[in-house]
Tab-separated table of C-alpha atoms in Angstrom:
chain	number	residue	atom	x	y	z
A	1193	UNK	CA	79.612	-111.073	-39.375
A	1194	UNK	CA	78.127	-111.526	-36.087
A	1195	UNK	CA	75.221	-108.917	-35.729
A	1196	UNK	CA	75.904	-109.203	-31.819
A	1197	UNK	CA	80.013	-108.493	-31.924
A	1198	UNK	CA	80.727	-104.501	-31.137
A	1199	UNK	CA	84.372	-105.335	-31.738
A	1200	UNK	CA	85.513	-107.821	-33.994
A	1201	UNK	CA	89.779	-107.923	-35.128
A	1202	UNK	CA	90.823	-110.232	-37.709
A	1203	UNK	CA	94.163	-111.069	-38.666
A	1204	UNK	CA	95.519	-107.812	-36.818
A	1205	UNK	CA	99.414	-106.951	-36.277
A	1206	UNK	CA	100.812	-103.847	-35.160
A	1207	UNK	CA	104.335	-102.667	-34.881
A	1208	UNK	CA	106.064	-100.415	-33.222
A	1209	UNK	CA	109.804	-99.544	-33.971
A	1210	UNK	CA	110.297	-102.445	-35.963
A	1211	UNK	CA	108.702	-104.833	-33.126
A	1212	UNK	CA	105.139	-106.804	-33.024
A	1213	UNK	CA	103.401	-104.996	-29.885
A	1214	UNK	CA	100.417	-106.547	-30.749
A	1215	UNK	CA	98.813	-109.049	-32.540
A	1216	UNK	CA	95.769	-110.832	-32.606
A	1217	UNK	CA	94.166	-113.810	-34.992
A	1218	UNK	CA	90.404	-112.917	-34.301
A	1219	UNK	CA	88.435	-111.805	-31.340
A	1220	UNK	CA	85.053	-110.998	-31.270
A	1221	UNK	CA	83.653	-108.773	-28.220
A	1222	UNK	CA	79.286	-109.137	-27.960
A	1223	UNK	CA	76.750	-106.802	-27.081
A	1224	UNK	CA	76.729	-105.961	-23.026
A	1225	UNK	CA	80.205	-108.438	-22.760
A	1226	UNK	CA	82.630	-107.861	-19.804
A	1227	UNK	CA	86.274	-109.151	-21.448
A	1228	UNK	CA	89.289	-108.818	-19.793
A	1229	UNK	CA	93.079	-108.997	-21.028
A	1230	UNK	CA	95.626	-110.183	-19.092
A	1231	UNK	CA	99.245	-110.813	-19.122
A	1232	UNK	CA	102.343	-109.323	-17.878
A	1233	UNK	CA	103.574	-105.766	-18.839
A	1234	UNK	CA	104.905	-104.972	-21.679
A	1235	UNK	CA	102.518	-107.996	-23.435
A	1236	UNK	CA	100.674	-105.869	-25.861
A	1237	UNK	CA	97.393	-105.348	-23.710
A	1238	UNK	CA	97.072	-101.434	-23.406
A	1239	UNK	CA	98.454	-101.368	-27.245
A	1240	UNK	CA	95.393	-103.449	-28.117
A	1241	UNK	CA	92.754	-101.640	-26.261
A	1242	UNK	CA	94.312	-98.309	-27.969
A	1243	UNK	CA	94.150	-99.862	-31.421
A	1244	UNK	CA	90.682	-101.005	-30.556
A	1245	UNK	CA	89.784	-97.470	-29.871
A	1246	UNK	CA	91.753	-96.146	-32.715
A	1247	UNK	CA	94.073	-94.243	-31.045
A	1248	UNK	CA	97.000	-96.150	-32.428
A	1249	UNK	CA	97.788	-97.166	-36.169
A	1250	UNK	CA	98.508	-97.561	-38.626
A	1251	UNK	CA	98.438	-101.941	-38.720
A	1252	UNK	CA	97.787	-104.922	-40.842
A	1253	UNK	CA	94.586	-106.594	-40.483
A	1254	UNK	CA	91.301	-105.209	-39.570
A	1255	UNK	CA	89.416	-103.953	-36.719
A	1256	UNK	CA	85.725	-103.276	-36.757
A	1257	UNK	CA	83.513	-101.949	-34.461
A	1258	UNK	CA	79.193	-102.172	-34.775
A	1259	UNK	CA	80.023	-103.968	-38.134
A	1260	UNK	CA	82.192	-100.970	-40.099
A	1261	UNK	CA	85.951	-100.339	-39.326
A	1262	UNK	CA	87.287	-98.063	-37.288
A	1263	UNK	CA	88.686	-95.501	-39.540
A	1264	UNK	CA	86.697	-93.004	-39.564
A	1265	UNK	CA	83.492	-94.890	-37.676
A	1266	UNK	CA	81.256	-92.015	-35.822
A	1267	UNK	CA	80.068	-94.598	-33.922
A	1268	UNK	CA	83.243	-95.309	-32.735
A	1269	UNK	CA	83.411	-91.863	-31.067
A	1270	UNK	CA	80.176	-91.869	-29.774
A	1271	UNK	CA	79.938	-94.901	-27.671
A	1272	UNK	CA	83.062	-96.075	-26.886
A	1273	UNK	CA	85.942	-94.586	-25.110
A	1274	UNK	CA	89.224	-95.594	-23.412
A	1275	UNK	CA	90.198	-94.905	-20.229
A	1276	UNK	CA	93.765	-94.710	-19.245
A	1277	UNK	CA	95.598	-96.577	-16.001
A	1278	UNK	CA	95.713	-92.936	-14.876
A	1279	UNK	CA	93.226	-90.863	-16.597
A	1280	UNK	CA	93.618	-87.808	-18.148
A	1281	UNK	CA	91.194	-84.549	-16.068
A	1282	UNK	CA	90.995	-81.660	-18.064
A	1283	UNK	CA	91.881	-78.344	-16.090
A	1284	UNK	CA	88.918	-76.764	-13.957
A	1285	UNK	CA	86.365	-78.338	-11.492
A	1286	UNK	CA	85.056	-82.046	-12.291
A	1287	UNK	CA	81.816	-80.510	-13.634
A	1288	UNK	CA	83.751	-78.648	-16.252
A	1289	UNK	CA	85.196	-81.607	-17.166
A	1290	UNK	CA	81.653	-83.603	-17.459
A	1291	UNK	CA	80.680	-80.253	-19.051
A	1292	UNK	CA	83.591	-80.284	-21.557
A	1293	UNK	CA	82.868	-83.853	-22.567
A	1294	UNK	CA	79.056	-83.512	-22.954
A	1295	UNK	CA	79.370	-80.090	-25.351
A	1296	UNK	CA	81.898	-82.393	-27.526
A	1297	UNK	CA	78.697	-84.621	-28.115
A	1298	UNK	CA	76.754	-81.094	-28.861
A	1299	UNK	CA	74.311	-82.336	-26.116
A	1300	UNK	CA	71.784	-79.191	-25.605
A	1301	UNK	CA	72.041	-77.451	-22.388
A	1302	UNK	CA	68.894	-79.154	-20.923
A	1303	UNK	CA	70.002	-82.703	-21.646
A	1304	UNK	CA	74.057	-81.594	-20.956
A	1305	UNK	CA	72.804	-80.643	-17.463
A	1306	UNK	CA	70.333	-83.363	-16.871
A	1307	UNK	CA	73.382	-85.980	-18.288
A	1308	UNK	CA	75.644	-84.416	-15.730
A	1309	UNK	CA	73.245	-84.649	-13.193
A	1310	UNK	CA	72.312	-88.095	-13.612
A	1311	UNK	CA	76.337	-89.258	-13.935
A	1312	UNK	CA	77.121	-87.957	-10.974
A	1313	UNK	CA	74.690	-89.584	-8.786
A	1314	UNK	CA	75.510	-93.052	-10.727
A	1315	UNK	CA	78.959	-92.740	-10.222
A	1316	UNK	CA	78.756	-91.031	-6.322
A	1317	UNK	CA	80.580	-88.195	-7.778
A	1318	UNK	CA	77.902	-85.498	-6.926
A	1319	UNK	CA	79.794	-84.355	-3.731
A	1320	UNK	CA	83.124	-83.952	-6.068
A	1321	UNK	CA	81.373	-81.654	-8.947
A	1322	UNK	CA	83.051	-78.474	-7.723
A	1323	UNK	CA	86.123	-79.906	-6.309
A	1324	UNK	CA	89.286	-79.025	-8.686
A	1325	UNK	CA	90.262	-81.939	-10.811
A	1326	UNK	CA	93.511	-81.833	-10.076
A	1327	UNK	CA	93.130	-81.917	-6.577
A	1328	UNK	CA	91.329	-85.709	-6.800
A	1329	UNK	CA	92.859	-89.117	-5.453
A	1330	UNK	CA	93.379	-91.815	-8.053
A	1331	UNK	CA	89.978	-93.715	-7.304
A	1332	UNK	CA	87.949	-90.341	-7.547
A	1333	UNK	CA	89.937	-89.942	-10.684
A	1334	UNK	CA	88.971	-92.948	-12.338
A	1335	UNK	CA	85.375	-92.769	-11.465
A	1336	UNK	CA	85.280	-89.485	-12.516
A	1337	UNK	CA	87.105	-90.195	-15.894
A	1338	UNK	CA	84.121	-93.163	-16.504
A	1339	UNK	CA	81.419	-90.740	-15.353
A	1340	UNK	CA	82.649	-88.259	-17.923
A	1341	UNK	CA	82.645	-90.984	-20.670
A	1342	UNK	CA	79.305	-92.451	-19.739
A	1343	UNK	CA	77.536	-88.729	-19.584
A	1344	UNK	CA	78.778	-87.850	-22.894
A	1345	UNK	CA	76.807	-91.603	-23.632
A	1346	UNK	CA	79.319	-94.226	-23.878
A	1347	UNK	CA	78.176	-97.905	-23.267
A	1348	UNK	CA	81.361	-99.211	-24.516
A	1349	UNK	CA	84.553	-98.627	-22.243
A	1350	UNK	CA	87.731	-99.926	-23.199
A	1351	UNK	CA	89.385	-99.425	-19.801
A	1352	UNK	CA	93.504	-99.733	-19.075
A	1353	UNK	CA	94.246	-101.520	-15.466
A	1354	UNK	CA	91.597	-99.914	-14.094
A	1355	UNK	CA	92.199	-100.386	-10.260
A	1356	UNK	CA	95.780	-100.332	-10.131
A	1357	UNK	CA	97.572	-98.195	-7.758
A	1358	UNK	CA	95.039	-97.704	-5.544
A	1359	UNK	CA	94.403	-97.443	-1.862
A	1360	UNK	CA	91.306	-99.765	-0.478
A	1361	UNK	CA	88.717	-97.484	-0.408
A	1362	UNK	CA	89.374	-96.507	-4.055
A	1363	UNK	CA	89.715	-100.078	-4.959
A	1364	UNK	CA	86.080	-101.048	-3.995
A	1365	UNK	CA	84.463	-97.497	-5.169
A	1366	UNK	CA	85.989	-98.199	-8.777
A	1367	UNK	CA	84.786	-101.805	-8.432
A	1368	UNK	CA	81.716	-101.226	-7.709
A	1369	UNK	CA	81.477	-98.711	-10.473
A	1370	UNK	CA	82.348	-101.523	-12.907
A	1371	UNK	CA	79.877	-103.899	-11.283
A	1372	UNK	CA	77.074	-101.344	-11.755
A	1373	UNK	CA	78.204	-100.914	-15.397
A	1374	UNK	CA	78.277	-104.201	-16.187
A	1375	UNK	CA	74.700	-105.115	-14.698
A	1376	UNK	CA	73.772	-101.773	-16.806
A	1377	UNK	CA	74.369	-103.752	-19.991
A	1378	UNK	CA	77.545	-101.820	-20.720
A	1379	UNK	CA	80.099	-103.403	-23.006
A	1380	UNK	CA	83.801	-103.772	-20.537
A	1381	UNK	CA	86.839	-104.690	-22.127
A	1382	UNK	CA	89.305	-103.699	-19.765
A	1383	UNK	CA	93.231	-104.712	-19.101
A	1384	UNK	CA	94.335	-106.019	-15.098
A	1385	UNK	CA	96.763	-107.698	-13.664
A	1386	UNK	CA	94.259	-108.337	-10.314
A	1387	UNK	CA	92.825	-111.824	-10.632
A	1388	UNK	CA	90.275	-111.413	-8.162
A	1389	UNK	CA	88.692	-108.113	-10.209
A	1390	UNK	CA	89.044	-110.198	-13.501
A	1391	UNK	CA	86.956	-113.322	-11.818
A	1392	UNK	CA	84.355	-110.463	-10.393
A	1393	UNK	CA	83.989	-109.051	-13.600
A	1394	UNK	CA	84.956	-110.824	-16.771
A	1395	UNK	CA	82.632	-113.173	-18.968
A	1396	UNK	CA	86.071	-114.103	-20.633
A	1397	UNK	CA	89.525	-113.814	-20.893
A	1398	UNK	CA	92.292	-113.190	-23.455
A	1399	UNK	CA	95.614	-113.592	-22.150
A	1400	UNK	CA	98.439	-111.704	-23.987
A	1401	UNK	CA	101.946	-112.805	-24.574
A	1402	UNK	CA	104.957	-111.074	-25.881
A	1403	UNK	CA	102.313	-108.719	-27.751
A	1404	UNK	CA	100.272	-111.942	-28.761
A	1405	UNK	CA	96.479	-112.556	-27.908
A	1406	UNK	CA	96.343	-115.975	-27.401
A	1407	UNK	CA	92.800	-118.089	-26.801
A	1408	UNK	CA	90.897	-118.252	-23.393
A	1409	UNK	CA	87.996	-120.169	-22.447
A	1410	UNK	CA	85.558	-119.023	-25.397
A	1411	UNK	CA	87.686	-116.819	-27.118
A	1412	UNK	CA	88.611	-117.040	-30.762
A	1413	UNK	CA	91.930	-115.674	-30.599
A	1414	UNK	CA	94.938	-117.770	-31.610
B	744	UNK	CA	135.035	-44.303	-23.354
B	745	UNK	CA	133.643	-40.764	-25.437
B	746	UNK	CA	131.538	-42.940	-27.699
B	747	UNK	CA	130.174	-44.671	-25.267
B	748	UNK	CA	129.499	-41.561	-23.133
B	749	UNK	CA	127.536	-39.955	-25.938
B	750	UNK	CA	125.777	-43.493	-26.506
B	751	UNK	CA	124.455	-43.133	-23.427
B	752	UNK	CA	123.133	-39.471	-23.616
B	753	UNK	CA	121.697	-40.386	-26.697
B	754	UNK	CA	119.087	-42.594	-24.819
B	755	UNK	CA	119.011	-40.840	-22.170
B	756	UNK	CA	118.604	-37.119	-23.949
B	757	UNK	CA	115.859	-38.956	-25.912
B	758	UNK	CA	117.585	-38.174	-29.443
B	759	UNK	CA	114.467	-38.019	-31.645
B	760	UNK	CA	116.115	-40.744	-34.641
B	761	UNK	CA	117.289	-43.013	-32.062
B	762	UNK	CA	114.130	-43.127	-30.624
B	763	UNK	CA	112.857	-43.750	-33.987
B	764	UNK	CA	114.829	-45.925	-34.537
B	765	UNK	CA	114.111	-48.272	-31.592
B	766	UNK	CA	110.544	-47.821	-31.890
B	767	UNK	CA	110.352	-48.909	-35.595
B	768	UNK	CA	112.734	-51.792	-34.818
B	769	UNK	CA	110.376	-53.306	-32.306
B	770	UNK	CA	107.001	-52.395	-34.188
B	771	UNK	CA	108.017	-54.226	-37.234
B	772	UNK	CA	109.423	-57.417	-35.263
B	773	UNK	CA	105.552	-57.048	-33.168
B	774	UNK	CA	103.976	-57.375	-36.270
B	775	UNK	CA	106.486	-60.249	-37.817
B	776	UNK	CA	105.993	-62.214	-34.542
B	777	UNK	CA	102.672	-61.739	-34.992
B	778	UNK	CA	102.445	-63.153	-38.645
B	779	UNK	CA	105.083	-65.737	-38.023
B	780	UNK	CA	102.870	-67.583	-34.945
B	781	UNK	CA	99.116	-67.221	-36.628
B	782	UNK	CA	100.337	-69.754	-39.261
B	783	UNK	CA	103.569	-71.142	-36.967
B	784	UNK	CA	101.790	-72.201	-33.885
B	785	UNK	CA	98.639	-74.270	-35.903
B	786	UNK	CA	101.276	-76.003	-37.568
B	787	UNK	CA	103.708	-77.113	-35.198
B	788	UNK	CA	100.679	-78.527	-33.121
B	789	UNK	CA	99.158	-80.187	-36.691
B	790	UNK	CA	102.439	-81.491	-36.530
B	791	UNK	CA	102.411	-83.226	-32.873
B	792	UNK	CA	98.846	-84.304	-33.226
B	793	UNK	CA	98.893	-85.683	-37.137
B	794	UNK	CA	99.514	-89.589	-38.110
B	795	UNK	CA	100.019	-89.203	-41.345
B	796	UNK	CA	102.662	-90.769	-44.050
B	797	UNK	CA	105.636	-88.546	-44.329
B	798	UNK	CA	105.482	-86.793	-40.737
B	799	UNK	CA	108.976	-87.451	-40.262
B	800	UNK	CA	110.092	-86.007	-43.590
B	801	UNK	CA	107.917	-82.701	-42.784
B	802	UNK	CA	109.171	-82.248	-39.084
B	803	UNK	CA	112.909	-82.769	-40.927
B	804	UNK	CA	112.019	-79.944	-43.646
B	805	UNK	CA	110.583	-77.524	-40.492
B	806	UNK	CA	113.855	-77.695	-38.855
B	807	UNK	CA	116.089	-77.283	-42.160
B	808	UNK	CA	114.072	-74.345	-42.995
B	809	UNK	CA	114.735	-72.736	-39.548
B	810	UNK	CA	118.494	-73.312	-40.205
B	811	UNK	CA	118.273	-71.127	-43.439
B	812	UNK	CA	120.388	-67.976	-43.117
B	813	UNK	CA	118.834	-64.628	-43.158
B	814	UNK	CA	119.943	-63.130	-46.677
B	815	UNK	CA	118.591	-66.977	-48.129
B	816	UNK	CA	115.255	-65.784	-46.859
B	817	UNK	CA	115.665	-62.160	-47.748
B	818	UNK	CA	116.524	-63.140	-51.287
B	819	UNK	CA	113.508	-65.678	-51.416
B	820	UNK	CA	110.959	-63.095	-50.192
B	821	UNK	CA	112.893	-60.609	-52.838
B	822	UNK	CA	112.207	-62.732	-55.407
B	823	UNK	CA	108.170	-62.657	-54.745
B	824	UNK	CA	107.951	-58.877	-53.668
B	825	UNK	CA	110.697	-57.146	-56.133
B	826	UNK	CA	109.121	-55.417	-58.984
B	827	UNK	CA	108.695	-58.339	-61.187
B	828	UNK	CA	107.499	-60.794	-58.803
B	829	UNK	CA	104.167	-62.350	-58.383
B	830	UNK	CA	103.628	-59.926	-55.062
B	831	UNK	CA	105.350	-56.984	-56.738
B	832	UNK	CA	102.397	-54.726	-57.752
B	833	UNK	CA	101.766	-54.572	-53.898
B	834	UNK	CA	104.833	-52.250	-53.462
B	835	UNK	CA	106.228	-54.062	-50.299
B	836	UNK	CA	109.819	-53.814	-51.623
B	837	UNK	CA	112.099	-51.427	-49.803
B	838	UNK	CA	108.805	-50.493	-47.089
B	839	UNK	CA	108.110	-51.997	-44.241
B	840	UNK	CA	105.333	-54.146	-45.367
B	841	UNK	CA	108.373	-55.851	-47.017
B	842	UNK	CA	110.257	-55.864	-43.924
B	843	UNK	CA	107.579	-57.697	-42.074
B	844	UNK	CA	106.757	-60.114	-44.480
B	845	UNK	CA	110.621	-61.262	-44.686
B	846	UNK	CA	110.342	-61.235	-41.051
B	847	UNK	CA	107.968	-63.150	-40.659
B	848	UNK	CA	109.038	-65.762	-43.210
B	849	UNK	CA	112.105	-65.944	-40.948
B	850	UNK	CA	110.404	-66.405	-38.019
B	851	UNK	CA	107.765	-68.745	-39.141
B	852	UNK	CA	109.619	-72.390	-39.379
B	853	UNK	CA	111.082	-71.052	-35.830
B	854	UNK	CA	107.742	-71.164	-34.291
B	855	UNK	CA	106.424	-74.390	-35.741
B	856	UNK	CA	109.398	-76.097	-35.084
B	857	UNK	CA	109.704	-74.673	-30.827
B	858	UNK	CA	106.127	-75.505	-31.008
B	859	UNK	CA	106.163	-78.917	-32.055
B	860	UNK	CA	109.531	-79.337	-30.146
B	861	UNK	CA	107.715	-77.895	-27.257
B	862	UNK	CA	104.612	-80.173	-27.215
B	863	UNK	CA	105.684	-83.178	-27.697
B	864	UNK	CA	107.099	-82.575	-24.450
B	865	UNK	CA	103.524	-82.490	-23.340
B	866	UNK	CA	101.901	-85.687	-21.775
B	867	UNK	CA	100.818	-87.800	-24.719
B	868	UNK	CA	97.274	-89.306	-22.634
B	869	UNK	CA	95.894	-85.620	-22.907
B	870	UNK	CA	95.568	-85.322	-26.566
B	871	UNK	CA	94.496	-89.342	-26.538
B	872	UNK	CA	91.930	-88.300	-24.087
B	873	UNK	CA	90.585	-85.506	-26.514
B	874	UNK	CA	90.540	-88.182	-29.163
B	875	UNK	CA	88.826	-90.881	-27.082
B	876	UNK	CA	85.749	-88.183	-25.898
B	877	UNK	CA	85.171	-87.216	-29.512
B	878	UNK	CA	86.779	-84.234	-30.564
B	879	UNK	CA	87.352	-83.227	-33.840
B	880	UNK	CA	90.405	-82.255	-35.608
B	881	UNK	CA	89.945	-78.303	-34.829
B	882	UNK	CA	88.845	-78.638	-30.979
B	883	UNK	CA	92.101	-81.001	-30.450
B	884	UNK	CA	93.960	-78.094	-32.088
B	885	UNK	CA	92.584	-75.741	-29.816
B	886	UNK	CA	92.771	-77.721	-26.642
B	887	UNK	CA	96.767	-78.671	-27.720
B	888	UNK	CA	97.640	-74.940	-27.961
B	889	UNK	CA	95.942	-73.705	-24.776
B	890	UNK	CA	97.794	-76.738	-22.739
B	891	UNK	CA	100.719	-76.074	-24.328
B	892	UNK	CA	100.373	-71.973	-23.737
B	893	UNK	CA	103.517	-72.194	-22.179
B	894	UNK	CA	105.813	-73.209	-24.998
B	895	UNK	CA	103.833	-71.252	-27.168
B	896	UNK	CA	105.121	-68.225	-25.414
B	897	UNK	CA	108.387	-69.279	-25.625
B	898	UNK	CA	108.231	-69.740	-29.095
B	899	UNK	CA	107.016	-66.640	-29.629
B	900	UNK	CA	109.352	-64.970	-27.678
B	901	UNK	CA	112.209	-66.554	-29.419
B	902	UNK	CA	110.811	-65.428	-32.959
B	903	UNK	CA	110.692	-62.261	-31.032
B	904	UNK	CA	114.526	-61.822	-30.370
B	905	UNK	CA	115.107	-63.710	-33.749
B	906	UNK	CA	113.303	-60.774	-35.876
B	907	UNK	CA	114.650	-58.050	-33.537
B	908	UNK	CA	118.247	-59.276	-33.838
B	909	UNK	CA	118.266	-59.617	-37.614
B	910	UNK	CA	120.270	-57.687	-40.215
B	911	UNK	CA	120.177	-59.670	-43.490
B	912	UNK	CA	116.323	-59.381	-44.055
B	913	UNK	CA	115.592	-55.593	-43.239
B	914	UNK	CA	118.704	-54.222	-45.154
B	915	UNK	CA	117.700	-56.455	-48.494
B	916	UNK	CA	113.502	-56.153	-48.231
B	917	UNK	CA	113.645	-52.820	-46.747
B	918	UNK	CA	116.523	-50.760	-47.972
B	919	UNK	CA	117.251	-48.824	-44.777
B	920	UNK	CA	115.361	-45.885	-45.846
B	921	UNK	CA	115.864	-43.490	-43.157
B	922	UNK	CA	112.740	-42.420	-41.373
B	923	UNK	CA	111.023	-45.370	-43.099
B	924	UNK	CA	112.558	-48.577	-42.719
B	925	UNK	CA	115.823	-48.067	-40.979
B	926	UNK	CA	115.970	-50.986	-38.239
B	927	UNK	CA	118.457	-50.977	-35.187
B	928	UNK	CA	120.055	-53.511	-36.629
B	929	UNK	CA	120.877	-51.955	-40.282
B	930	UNK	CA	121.489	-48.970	-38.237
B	931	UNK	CA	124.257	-50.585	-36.588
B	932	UNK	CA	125.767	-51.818	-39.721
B	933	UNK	CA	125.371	-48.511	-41.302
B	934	UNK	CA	127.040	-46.616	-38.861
B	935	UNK	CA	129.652	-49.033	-38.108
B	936	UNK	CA	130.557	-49.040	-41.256
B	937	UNK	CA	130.942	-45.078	-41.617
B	938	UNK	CA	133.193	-45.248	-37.968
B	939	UNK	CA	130.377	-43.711	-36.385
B	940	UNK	CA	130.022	-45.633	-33.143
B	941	UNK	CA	127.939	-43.394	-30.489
B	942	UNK	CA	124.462	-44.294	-32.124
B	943	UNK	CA	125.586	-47.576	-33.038
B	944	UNK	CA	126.543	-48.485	-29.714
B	945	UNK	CA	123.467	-47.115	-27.909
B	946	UNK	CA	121.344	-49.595	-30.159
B	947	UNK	CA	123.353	-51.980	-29.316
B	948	UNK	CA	122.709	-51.335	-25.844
B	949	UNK	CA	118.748	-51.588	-26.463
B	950	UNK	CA	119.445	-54.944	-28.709
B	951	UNK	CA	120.981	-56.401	-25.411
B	952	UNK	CA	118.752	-55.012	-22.672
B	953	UNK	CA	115.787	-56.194	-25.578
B	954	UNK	CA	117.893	-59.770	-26.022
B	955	UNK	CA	118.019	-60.588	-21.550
B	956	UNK	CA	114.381	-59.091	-21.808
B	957	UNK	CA	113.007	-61.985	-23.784
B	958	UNK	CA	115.322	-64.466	-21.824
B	959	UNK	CA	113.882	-63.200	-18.917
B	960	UNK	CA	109.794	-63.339	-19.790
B	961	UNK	CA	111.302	-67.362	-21.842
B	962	UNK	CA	112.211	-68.227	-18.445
B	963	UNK	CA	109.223	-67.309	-16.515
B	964	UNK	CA	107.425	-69.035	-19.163
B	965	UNK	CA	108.987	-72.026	-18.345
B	966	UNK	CA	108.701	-71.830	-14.947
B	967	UNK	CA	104.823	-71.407	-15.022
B	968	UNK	CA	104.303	-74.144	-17.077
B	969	UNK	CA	106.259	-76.499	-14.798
């Protein structure tokens, strides 16, 4: 075992309705990585960042994360989350929704606040805290969606085509975002179909094919 | 046209055992709606959320149960309450305790079935997203039924107008005791069977205006949670 690997899958398959939509030989993911999947839709990418985050199962094979699978892994929960291509705001203002996030990791009202605080300056969110969540553009979304992971302390994001439909101003603000989290140390593994955000951002690749991770340049998948 | 004359100026002359009547009808199907979604609505969301072996086969047995006839249930909830049953020293047979309770177990696989019909119909990233930040089994519950309000309240209003609009329960579990447990329903079936038709019809009146009530409050329901 690689004391370094957050994520390591062995020998992993998952089906869905009699299909493979994933499957992947090994892949190990380090400490303060930036990995990126690619491939075309439908190739199994989202599918493995779900299963990587344990939102999907059951499947063959094994997933680990910080050394001990994912079933039933606190750790799991409290520093890594997935973000969807179009993330999920709770109803209320975007500081309920940081709010919400940080009293699911029972942070104490000092700390919640100070978290909160902190995220939104990081993220350039501070001017959106009492703005209605549902009122948001898709790049304020996203940002706010990573702000609200981060605050409640995630360092590893397992994010789903994270600037896709975007407009340009969006597009660089969520960049930029992922920049600053990867110079942070964060762990990225993140899906995209945007070539010149996977050469910005990604130590390494894993391209995906009909639901099959197949090896990039230093990756051990087959 | 007499009968229905005098089925009129029974409502409207505020005849005491009509009145009775009505009001007993809709405080016992209150308190069965009330029973049937405590345990119903937990359930049909435990339902949508849970990955478990078997999910399938449950969901399947939810919706056969809600298919049951009336008397099936009235005779399965006899069969616990009557005299020599395991609940028969609490006396619910022929009162309306007994009424309620059948109710209730009527109305129950209703509500967990709407309910889980209802939110799967709900996006799926919101209760991934409750996952992802961390919460527990019992704050994902929570957070599922107050998004899903909306087809709760349907629900519930459909176990409403099921319990209201029943006959086979409240004549077996409650005997149509008049003054005690004498429903609109088994009043309607008591007095259409005698040829008396003036009180009969002016429940009947109440069962409908009850009936486009709920229909009415289902569709604004809907309509909010659009």
């Amino acid at each position: 075992m690689d004391a370094e690997a957050v994520f390591e899958v062995a020998g992993l398959s998952f089906r869905y309705e009699r299909r493979v939509a994933a499957s992947c030989a090994s892949l190990r993911v380090r400490n303060g990585e930036s990995v990126a999947f690619v491939g075309p839709n439908g190739s199994g990418k989202t599918t493995m960042l779900k299963l990587m985050n344990g939102l999907l199962g059951p499947f063959d094979g094994s997933i680990s994360f910080m050394g001990r699978p994912i079933a039933k892994n606190p750790e799991l929960r409290r520093r890594s989350v997935y973000v969807h291509q179009h993330p999920v705001l709770f109803a209320g203002t975007v500081r309920d929704n940081l709010a919400y996030a940080l009293r699911l990791k029972r942070f104490g009202a000092a700390e919640a606040e100070a978290r909160l605080e902190d995220a939104a300056e990081r993220f350039g969110i501070a001017c959106l805290l009492d703005r209605e969540a549902g009122r948001l553009s898709g790049g304020e979304t996203q940002r706010v969606a990573v702000a609200r992971a981060v605050a409640a302390g995630a360092d590893v994001l397992l994010l789903d085509e994270p600037t896709s439909s975007m407009d340009s101003e969006g597009d660089a603000a969520v960049r930029s975002m992922l920049a600053g989290l990867r110079r942070s140390g964060s762990t990225l593994v993140f899906s995209a179909h945007d070539e010149s955000l996977v050469r910005e951002l990604a130590d390494r690749v894993v391209r995906f094919d009909m639901g099959r991770a197949i090896a990039g340049p230093g990756g051990e998948t087959e | 046209m007499e009968s229905l004359l005098e089925a009129v100026s029974l409502l409207v002359g505020g005849d005491r055992e009509t009145w009775w009547t009505i009001a007993t009808s809709v405080r016992f199907s209150l308190w069965s709606t009330v029973f049937a979604v405590i345990p119903g609505v937990p359930l049909g969301a435990a339902l949508f959320l849970g990955r478990f072996k078997g999910k399938r086969a449950a969901v399947a047995l939810v919706n056969a149960v809600m298919a049951v006839p009336t008397v099936v249930v009235g005779l399965f909830v006899y069969s616990f309450i009557s005299r020599s049953g395991p609940l028969g020293s609490l006396g619910l047979l022929y009162a309306p305790g007994g009424v309620v309770l059948g109710q209730a177990a009527l109305a129950f696989p209703l509500v967990a079935a709407m309910s889980y019909t209802g939110l799967q119909k709900l996006d799926p990233r919101y209760g991934e997203t409750l996952l992802t930040l961390g919460a527990g089994p019992w704050r994902r519950l929570a957070a599922i039924i107050r998004e899903g309000r909306y087809v709760i309240t349907q629900a519930t209003l459909a176990a409403f107008g099921r319990v209201a609009g029943e006959v086979g329960v409240s004549m077996m579990l409650g005997g149509n005791i008049r003054w005690y447990t004498r429903t609109m329903t088994t009043t309607i079936a008591l007095d259409a069977s005698k040829g008396e038709f003036e009180r009969a019809l002016s429940l009947g009146f109440v069962l409908l205006a009850l009936a486009l009530l709920v229909n009415f409050l289902s569709h604004l329901a809907v309509r909010d949670g659009r």
